[in-house]
Amino acid sequence: MELATTTTRTKRAIRESAGDRLFMAVIYAILTIVLVIVLYPLVYILSSSISSPSAVTSGQVWLWPVDVSFRGFEAVLGTPQIMRSYGNSLFYTAAGTLISVTLTVMLAYPLSRTTLFGRNGLMAFIAFTMLFGGGLIPTYLVVRELGLIDTRWALLIPNAIWVWQVIIARTFFQATIPSELFEASEIDGCNDWRFLTSIVLPLSKPILAVLVLMYAVGQWNAYFDALIYLKSDKLYPLQLVLRSIIIQNNSAGVMDPSIQVERAQLAELLKYSLIVVATLPVLLIYPFVQRHFVQGMLVGSVKG
């Protein structure tokens, strides 16, 4: 009886005040507004991609699809060049992410160990590249001298390592992998490579998820390097082909006015269909790495 009375008194003591409830109501209202602002463009793009070309160009679509039509997706998926470029982008994303994550881990982990001689100077040299760069022309000359022009390697090697990702991974290893763990494994006869592959990497799933997501999204959305280094359209990634298609459909030519109107409507519809097609892989990948992504990004923010 006394225990029940104490529990009731505790509930009354921690009951939220009117000010707290008002504060939470304001927070939920703000978050709802932000959700609508973020969600509406996505719904609008998806609705426009499956509406008729005339409804899209006339502005009839504002939330839900009008005169449902999959003509845009049929035009996109019916173009062989788009499907080939889609495969190229998948290859660039998978291979580029694998190369970038591997090199980043191999660079960030040694920098996180206090036993590495000159690690502070090396880290300063790496961070220096965030402030100063050689520029477009010197970079192009280096890529050309290496024989990477018009090859797949031109999209995989020059930007394989991002300095910010190295800093994030280095901070994670410093905060998560204690030196005592390495000393204990060294006593058991474990070398550096075995320690990295058997102990460090299994304990580093959050930061690996962060690196995979960042590099994959960056590689998937990249098109400027392809525009500079690639000459053969057989090597073009998806984004570069989509850009070319939109430009071609928007280009004026000598033709019947009715055909011009039809091409203009199709070009407007293609914009939304291409956005959906191009963002689909990222939307499919993100839910699987979201939990590790949040955990990895918050590493080092709370210490204790």
CSV table of C-alpha atoms in Angstrom, one decimal:
chain,number,residue,atom,x,y,z
A,1,MET,CA,0.0,0.0,0.0
A,2,GLU,CA,2.8,2.4,0.9
A,3,LEU,CA,4.6,1.5,-2.3
A,4,ALA,CA,1.6,2.3,-4.4
A,5,THR,CA,1.2,5.6,-2.6
A,6,THR,CA,4.9,6.5,-3.2
A,7,THR,CA,4.6,5.6,-6.9
A,8,THR,CA,1.5,7.9,-7.3
A,9,ARG,CA,3.3,10.7,-5.5
A,10,THR,CA,6.3,10.3,-7.8
A,11,LYS,CA,4.1,10.4,-11.0
A,12,ARG,CA,2.5,13.6,-9.7
A,13,ALA,CA,5.9,15.1,-8.9
A,14,ILE,CA,7.3,14.5,-12.4
A,15,ARG,CA,4.2,15.6,-14.2
A,16,GLU,CA,5.0,18.1,-17.0
A,17,SER,CA,4.0,21.7,-16.4
A,18,ALA,CA,2.0,23.8,-18.8
A,19,GLY,CA,5.1,25.5,-20.0
A,20,ASP,CA,6.8,22.2,-20.8
A,21,ARG,CA,3.7,21.0,-22.7
A,22,LEU,CA,3.6,24.3,-24.6
A,23,PHE,CA,7.3,24.0,-25.5
A,24,MET,CA,6.9,20.5,-26.8
A,25,ALA,CA,3.9,21.5,-28.8
A,26,VAL,CA,5.9,24.3,-30.5
A,27,ILE,CA,8.8,21.8,-31.2
A,28,TYR,CA,6.4,19.4,-32.8
A,29,ALA,CA,4.8,22.1,-34.9
A,30,ILE,CA,8.2,23.3,-36.1
A,31,LEU,CA,9.2,19.7,-37.0
A,32,THR,CA,6.0,19.2,-38.8
A,33,ILE,CA,6.5,22.3,-40.9
A,34,VAL,CA,10.1,21.2,-41.7
A,35,LEU,CA,8.8,17.7,-42.7
A,36,VAL,CA,6.3,19.2,-45.1
A,37,ILE,CA,8.9,21.5,-46.6
A,38,VAL,CA,11.3,18.6,-47.2
A,39,LEU,CA,8.6,16.0,-48.2
A,40,TYR,CA,6.6,18.2,-50.6
A,41,PRO,CA,9.3,18.5,-53.4
A,42,LEU,CA,9.8,14.7,-53.3
A,43,VAL,CA,6.1,14.0,-53.7
A,44,TYR,CA,5.8,16.7,-56.4
A,45,ILE,CA,8.7,15.2,-58.4
A,46,LEU,CA,7.3,11.7,-58.1
A,47,SER,CA,3.8,12.8,-59.1
A,48,SER,CA,5.1,14.8,-62.0
A,49,SER,CA,7.1,11.8,-63.3
A,50,ILE,CA,4.0,9.7,-63.6
A,51,SER,CA,1.7,12.4,-65.0
A,52,SER,CA,1.0,13.2,-68.6
A,53,PRO,CA,3.4,15.6,-70.4
A,54,SER,CA,0.6,18.2,-71.0
A,55,ALA,CA,-0.4,18.2,-67.4
A,56,VAL,CA,3.1,18.8,-66.3
A,57,THR,CA,3.8,21.6,-68.7
A,58,SER,CA,0.5,23.3,-68.0
A,59,GLY,CA,1.1,23.4,-64.2
A,60,GLN,CA,-1.8,21.1,-63.3
A,61,VAL,CA,0.3,18.9,-61.1
A,62,TRP,CA,0.9,20.4,-57.7
A,63,LEU,CA,0.6,17.3,-55.3
A,64,TRP,CA,-1.0,14.2,-56.8
A,65,PRO,CA,-0.5,12.8,-60.3
A,66,VAL,CA,-2.8,14.1,-63.1
A,67,ASP,CA,-3.7,11.8,-66.0
A,68,VAL,CA,-1.3,9.0,-64.9
A,69,SER,CA,1.2,8.1,-67.6
A,70,PHE,CA,4.5,6.3,-67.6
A,71,ARG,CA,5.7,7.8,-70.8
A,72,GLY,CA,8.6,9.5,-69.1
A,73,PHE,CA,9.9,6.2,-67.7
A,74,GLU,CA,9.3,4.4,-71.0
A,75,ALA,CA,11.4,7.1,-72.8
A,76,VAL,CA,14.2,6.8,-70.2
A,77,LEU,CA,14.3,3.0,-69.9
A,78,GLY,CA,13.8,2.5,-73.7
A,79,THR,CA,17.0,4.4,-74.5
A,80,PRO,CA,19.9,1.9,-74.7
A,81,GLN,CA,22.4,4.6,-73.9
A,82,ILE,CA,20.7,5.3,-70.6
A,83,MET,CA,20.8,1.7,-69.5
A,84,ARG,CA,24.5,1.4,-70.5
A,85,SER,CA,25.3,4.6,-68.5
A,86,TYR,CA,23.3,3.2,-65.6
A,87,GLY,CA,25.5,0.2,-65.5
A,88,ASN,CA,28.6,2.5,-65.8
A,89,SER,CA,27.4,4.5,-62.8
A,90,LEU,CA,26.8,1.4,-60.8
A,91,PHE,CA,30.3,0.2,-61.6
A,92,TYR,CA,31.9,3.6,-60.8
A,93,THR,CA,30.0,3.8,-57.5
A,94,ALA,CA,30.8,0.3,-56.4
A,95,ALA,CA,34.5,0.3,-57.5
A,96,GLY,CA,35.1,3.9,-56.4
A,97,THR,CA,33.5,3.3,-53.0
A,98,LEU,CA,35.6,0.2,-52.4
A,99,ILE,CA,38.8,1.9,-53.4
A,100,SER,CA,38.1,5.1,-51.5
A,101,VAL,CA,37.1,3.3,-48.3
A,102,THR,CA,40.1,1.0,-48.4
A,103,LEU,CA,42.5,3.9,-48.9
A,104,THR,CA,40.9,6.1,-46.3
A,105,VAL,CA,41.1,3.4,-43.7
A,106,MET,CA,44.7,2.6,-44.6
A,107,LEU,CA,45.5,6.3,-44.2
A,108,ALA,CA,43.4,7.2,-41.2
A,109,TYR,CA,44.2,4.2,-38.9
A,110,PRO,CA,48.0,4.8,-38.8
A,111,LEU,CA,47.4,8.5,-38.2
A,112,SER,CA,45.3,7.6,-35.2
A,113,ARG,CA,48.1,5.6,-33.5
A,114,THR,CA,50.4,7.7,-31.2
A,115,THR,CA,53.4,5.4,-32.1
A,116,LEU,CA,53.5,6.6,-35.7
A,117,PHE,CA,56.5,8.8,-36.2
A,118,GLY,CA,55.7,12.2,-37.7
A,119,ARG,CA,52.0,11.7,-37.7
A,120,ASN,CA,51.2,15.3,-36.7
A,121,GLY,CA,53.3,16.7,-39.6
A,122,LEU,CA,51.7,14.2,-42.0
A,123,MET,CA,48.2,15.2,-40.8
A,124,ALA,CA,49.1,18.9,-41.2
A,125,PHE,CA,50.2,18.2,-44.8
A,126,ILE,CA,47.0,16.3,-45.5
A,127,ALA,CA,44.8,19.1,-44.0
A,128,PHE,CA,46.8,21.7,-46.1
A,129,THR,CA,45.1,20.2,-49.2
A,130,MET,CA,41.7,21.3,-47.9
A,131,LEU,CA,42.8,24.9,-48.2
A,132,PHE,CA,44.9,24.9,-51.3
A,133,GLY,CA,44.7,22.9,-54.5
A,134,GLY,CA,46.6,22.9,-57.8
A,135,GLY,CA,43.5,23.8,-59.9
A,136,LEU,CA,41.8,22.3,-62.8
A,137,ILE,CA,44.5,22.6,-65.5
A,138,PRO,CA,47.4,21.1,-63.4
A,139,THR,CA,45.1,18.3,-62.3
A,140,TYR,CA,44.1,17.6,-65.9
A,141,LEU,CA,47.8,17.5,-66.9
A,142,VAL,CA,48.6,15.0,-64.2
A,143,VAL,CA,45.7,12.8,-65.2
A,144,ARG,CA,46.8,13.0,-68.9
A,145,GLU,CA,50.5,12.2,-68.1
A,146,LEU,CA,49.3,9.1,-66.1
A,147,GLY,CA,47.5,7.9,-69.2
A,148,LEU,CA,44.1,7.9,-67.5
A,149,ILE,CA,42.3,10.1,-70.1
A,150,ASP,CA,39.2,8.4,-71.5
A,151,THR,CA,39.5,5.4,-69.1
A,152,ARG,CA,37.4,4.3,-66.2
A,153,TRP,CA,40.4,5.0,-63.9
A,154,ALA,CA,40.0,8.7,-64.5
A,155,LEU,CA,36.8,8.6,-62.4
A,156,LEU,CA,38.2,6.3,-59.7
A,157,ILE,CA,41.7,7.5,-58.8
A,158,PRO,CA,42.1,11.3,-58.9
A,159,ASN,CA,39.5,11.9,-56.2
A,160,ALA,CA,39.8,8.6,-54.4
A,161,ILE,CA,40.5,10.1,-50.9
A,162,TRP,CA,38.6,13.0,-49.3
A,163,VAL,CA,40.4,14.8,-46.5
A,164,TRP,CA,37.3,15.3,-44.4
A,165,GLN,CA,36.5,11.6,-44.4
A,166,VAL,CA,40.1,10.9,-43.3
A,167,ILE,CA,39.7,13.2,-40.4
A,168,ILE,CA,36.4,11.6,-39.4
A,169,ALA,CA,37.8,8.1,-39.6
A,170,ARG,CA,41.0,9.1,-37.7
A,171,THR,CA,38.9,10.6,-34.9
A,172,PHE,CA,36.8,7.5,-34.7
A,173,PHE,CA,39.8,5.2,-34.4
A,174,GLN,CA,41.3,7.4,-31.7
A,175,ALA,CA,38.1,7.4,-29.6
A,176,THR,CA,37.1,3.8,-30.1
A,177,ILE,CA,40.3,1.7,-30.4
A,178,PRO,CA,42.4,2.1,-27.3
A,179,SER,CA,46.2,1.6,-27.3
A,180,GLU,CA,45.8,-1.0,-24.5
A,181,LEU,CA,43.9,-3.2,-26.9
A,182,PHE,CA,46.7,-3.1,-29.4
A,183,GLU,CA,49.3,-3.9,-26.7
A,184,ALA,CA,47.3,-6.9,-25.4
A,185,SER,CA,47.0,-8.3,-29.0
A,186,GLU,CA,50.7,-7.6,-29.5
A,187,ILE,CA,51.5,-9.7,-26.5
A,188,ASP,CA,49.5,-12.6,-28.0
A,189,GLY,CA,51.6,-12.3,-31.2
A,190,CYS,CA,49.2,-10.3,-33.4
A,191,ASN,CA,50.9,-8.2,-36.0
A,192,ASP,CA,49.6,-4.8,-37.3
A,193,TRP,CA,47.8,-6.2,-40.3
A,194,ARG,CA,46.1,-8.9,-38.4
A,195,PHE,CA,45.1,-6.4,-35.7
A,196,LEU,CA,43.6,-4.1,-38.3
A,197,THR,CA,41.6,-6.8,-40.2
A,198,SER,CA,40.5,-9.0,-37.2
A,199,ILE,CA,39.9,-6.4,-34.4
A,200,VAL,CA,39.8,-2.8,-35.8
A,201,LEU,CA,37.5,-3.3,-38.8
A,202,PRO,CA,34.9,-5.5,-36.9
A,203,LEU,CA,34.7,-2.7,-34.2
A,204,SER,CA,34.5,0.0,-36.8
A,205,LYS,CA,31.2,-0.8,-38.6
A,206,PRO,CA,29.7,2.6,-37.8
A,207,ILE,CA,32.5,4.6,-39.4
A,208,LEU,CA,32.7,2.2,-42.3
A,209,ALA,CA,29.0,2.8,-42.9
A,210,VAL,CA,29.6,6.5,-42.8
A,211,LEU,CA,32.4,6.3,-45.3
A,212,VAL,CA,30.5,4.0,-47.6
A,213,LEU,CA,27.5,6.3,-47.7
A,214,MET,CA,29.5,9.5,-48.2
A,215,TYR,CA,31.7,8.1,-50.9
A,216,ALA,CA,28.9,6.2,-52.7
A,217,VAL,CA,26.6,9.3,-52.8
A,218,GLY,CA,29.5,11.5,-54.0
A,219,GLN,CA,30.5,9.0,-56.7
A,220,TRP,CA,27.0,8.4,-57.9
A,221,ASN,CA,26.3,12.2,-58.3
A,222,ALA,CA,29.6,13.1,-59.8
A,223,TYR,CA,29.6,14.1,-63.5
A,224,PHE,CA,32.1,16.9,-63.8
A,225,ASP,CA,35.2,14.6,-63.9
A,226,ALA,CA,33.5,12.5,-66.6
A,227,LEU,CA,32.8,15.7,-68.6
A,228,ILE,CA,36.5,16.6,-68.5
A,229,TYR,CA,38.3,13.3,-68.7
A,230,LEU,CA,36.0,11.0,-70.8
A,231,LYS,CA,35.6,11.2,-74.6
A,232,SER,CA,33.9,8.0,-75.4
A,233,ASP,CA,30.1,8.0,-74.7
A,234,LYS,CA,30.4,4.2,-73.9
A,235,LEU,CA,32.1,5.2,-70.6
A,236,TYR,CA,29.7,8.0,-69.7
A,237,PRO,CA,28.0,7.8,-66.2
A,238,LEU,CA,24.3,8.2,-65.9
A,239,GLN,CA,24.4,11.8,-64.8
A,240,LEU,CA,26.3,12.9,-67.9
A,241,VAL,CA,24.0,11.1,-70.3
A,242,LEU,CA,20.9,12.5,-68.6
A,243,ARG,CA,22.4,16.0,-68.9
A,244,SER,CA,23.0,15.4,-72.6
A,245,ILE,CA,19.4,14.1,-73.2
A,246,ILE,CA,17.9,17.1,-71.5
A,247,ILE,CA,20.0,19.5,-73.6
A,248,GLN,CA,19.2,17.7,-76.8
A,249,ASN,CA,15.4,17.8,-76.1
A,250,ASN,CA,15.6,21.5,-75.3
A,251,SER,CA,17.7,22.4,-78.3
A,252,ALA,CA,15.8,24.2,-81.1
A,253,GLY,CA,15.8,22.9,-84.6
A,254,VAL,CA,14.0,23.3,-87.9
A,255,MET,CA,10.8,21.3,-87.4
A,256,ASP,CA,7.0,21.6,-87.2
A,257,PRO,CA,5.7,23.7,-84.3
A,258,SER,CA,3.5,20.8,-83.1
A,259,ILE,CA,6.6,18.7,-82.9
A,260,GLN,CA,8.4,21.4,-81.0
A,261,VAL,CA,5.6,21.6,-78.4
A,262,GLU,CA,5.6,17.8,-78.1
A,263,ARG,CA,9.4,17.7,-77.6
A,264,ALA,CA,9.2,20.5,-75.0
A,265,GLN,CA,6.5,18.7,-73.1
A,266,LEU,CA,8.5,15.4,-73.2
A,267,ALA,CA,11.7,17.2,-72.1
A,268,GLU,CA,9.9,18.7,-69.1
A,269,LEU,CA,8.5,15.3,-68.2
A,270,LEU,CA,11.9,13.7,-68.7
A,271,LYS,CA,13.4,16.0,-66.1
A,272,TYR,CA,11.3,14.5,-63.3
A,273,SER,CA,11.6,10.9,-64.5
A,274,LEU,CA,15.3,11.2,-64.7
A,275,ILE,CA,15.5,12.6,-61.2
A,276,VAL,CA,13.5,9.6,-59.9
A,277,VAL,CA,15.7,7.2,-61.8
A,278,ALA,CA,18.9,8.8,-60.7
A,279,THR,CA,18.0,9.1,-57.0
A,280,LEU,CA,16.5,5.6,-56.6
A,281,PRO,CA,19.8,3.7,-55.7
A,282,VAL,CA,20.7,6.2,-53.0
A,283,LEU,CA,17.2,6.0,-51.5
A,284,LEU,CA,17.5,2.2,-51.4
A,285,ILE,CA,21.0,2.2,-49.8
A,286,TYR,CA,20.4,4.8,-47.1
A,287,PRO,CA,17.9,2.8,-44.9
A,288,PHE,CA,20.4,0.0,-44.4
A,289,VAL,CA,23.2,2.2,-43.2
A,290,GLN,CA,21.2,4.9,-41.4
A,291,ARG,CA,21.7,3.4,-37.9
A,292,HIS,CA,25.5,3.1,-38.3
A,293,PHE,CA,25.7,6.4,-40.1
A,294,VAL,CA,24.2,8.4,-37.1
A,295,GLN,CA,26.3,6.5,-34.7
A,296,GLY,CA,29.5,7.1,-36.6
A,297,MET,CA,28.8,10.8,-37.1
A,298,LEU,CA,28.4,11.3,-33.4
A,299,VAL,CA,31.7,9.6,-32.5
A,300,GLY,CA,33.7,11.8,-30.2
A,301,SER,CA,30.8,14.2,-29.4
A,302,VAL,CA,30.4,12.7,-26.0
A,303,LYS,CA,33.3,11.4,-24.0
A,304,GLY,CA,33.3,9.7,-20.7
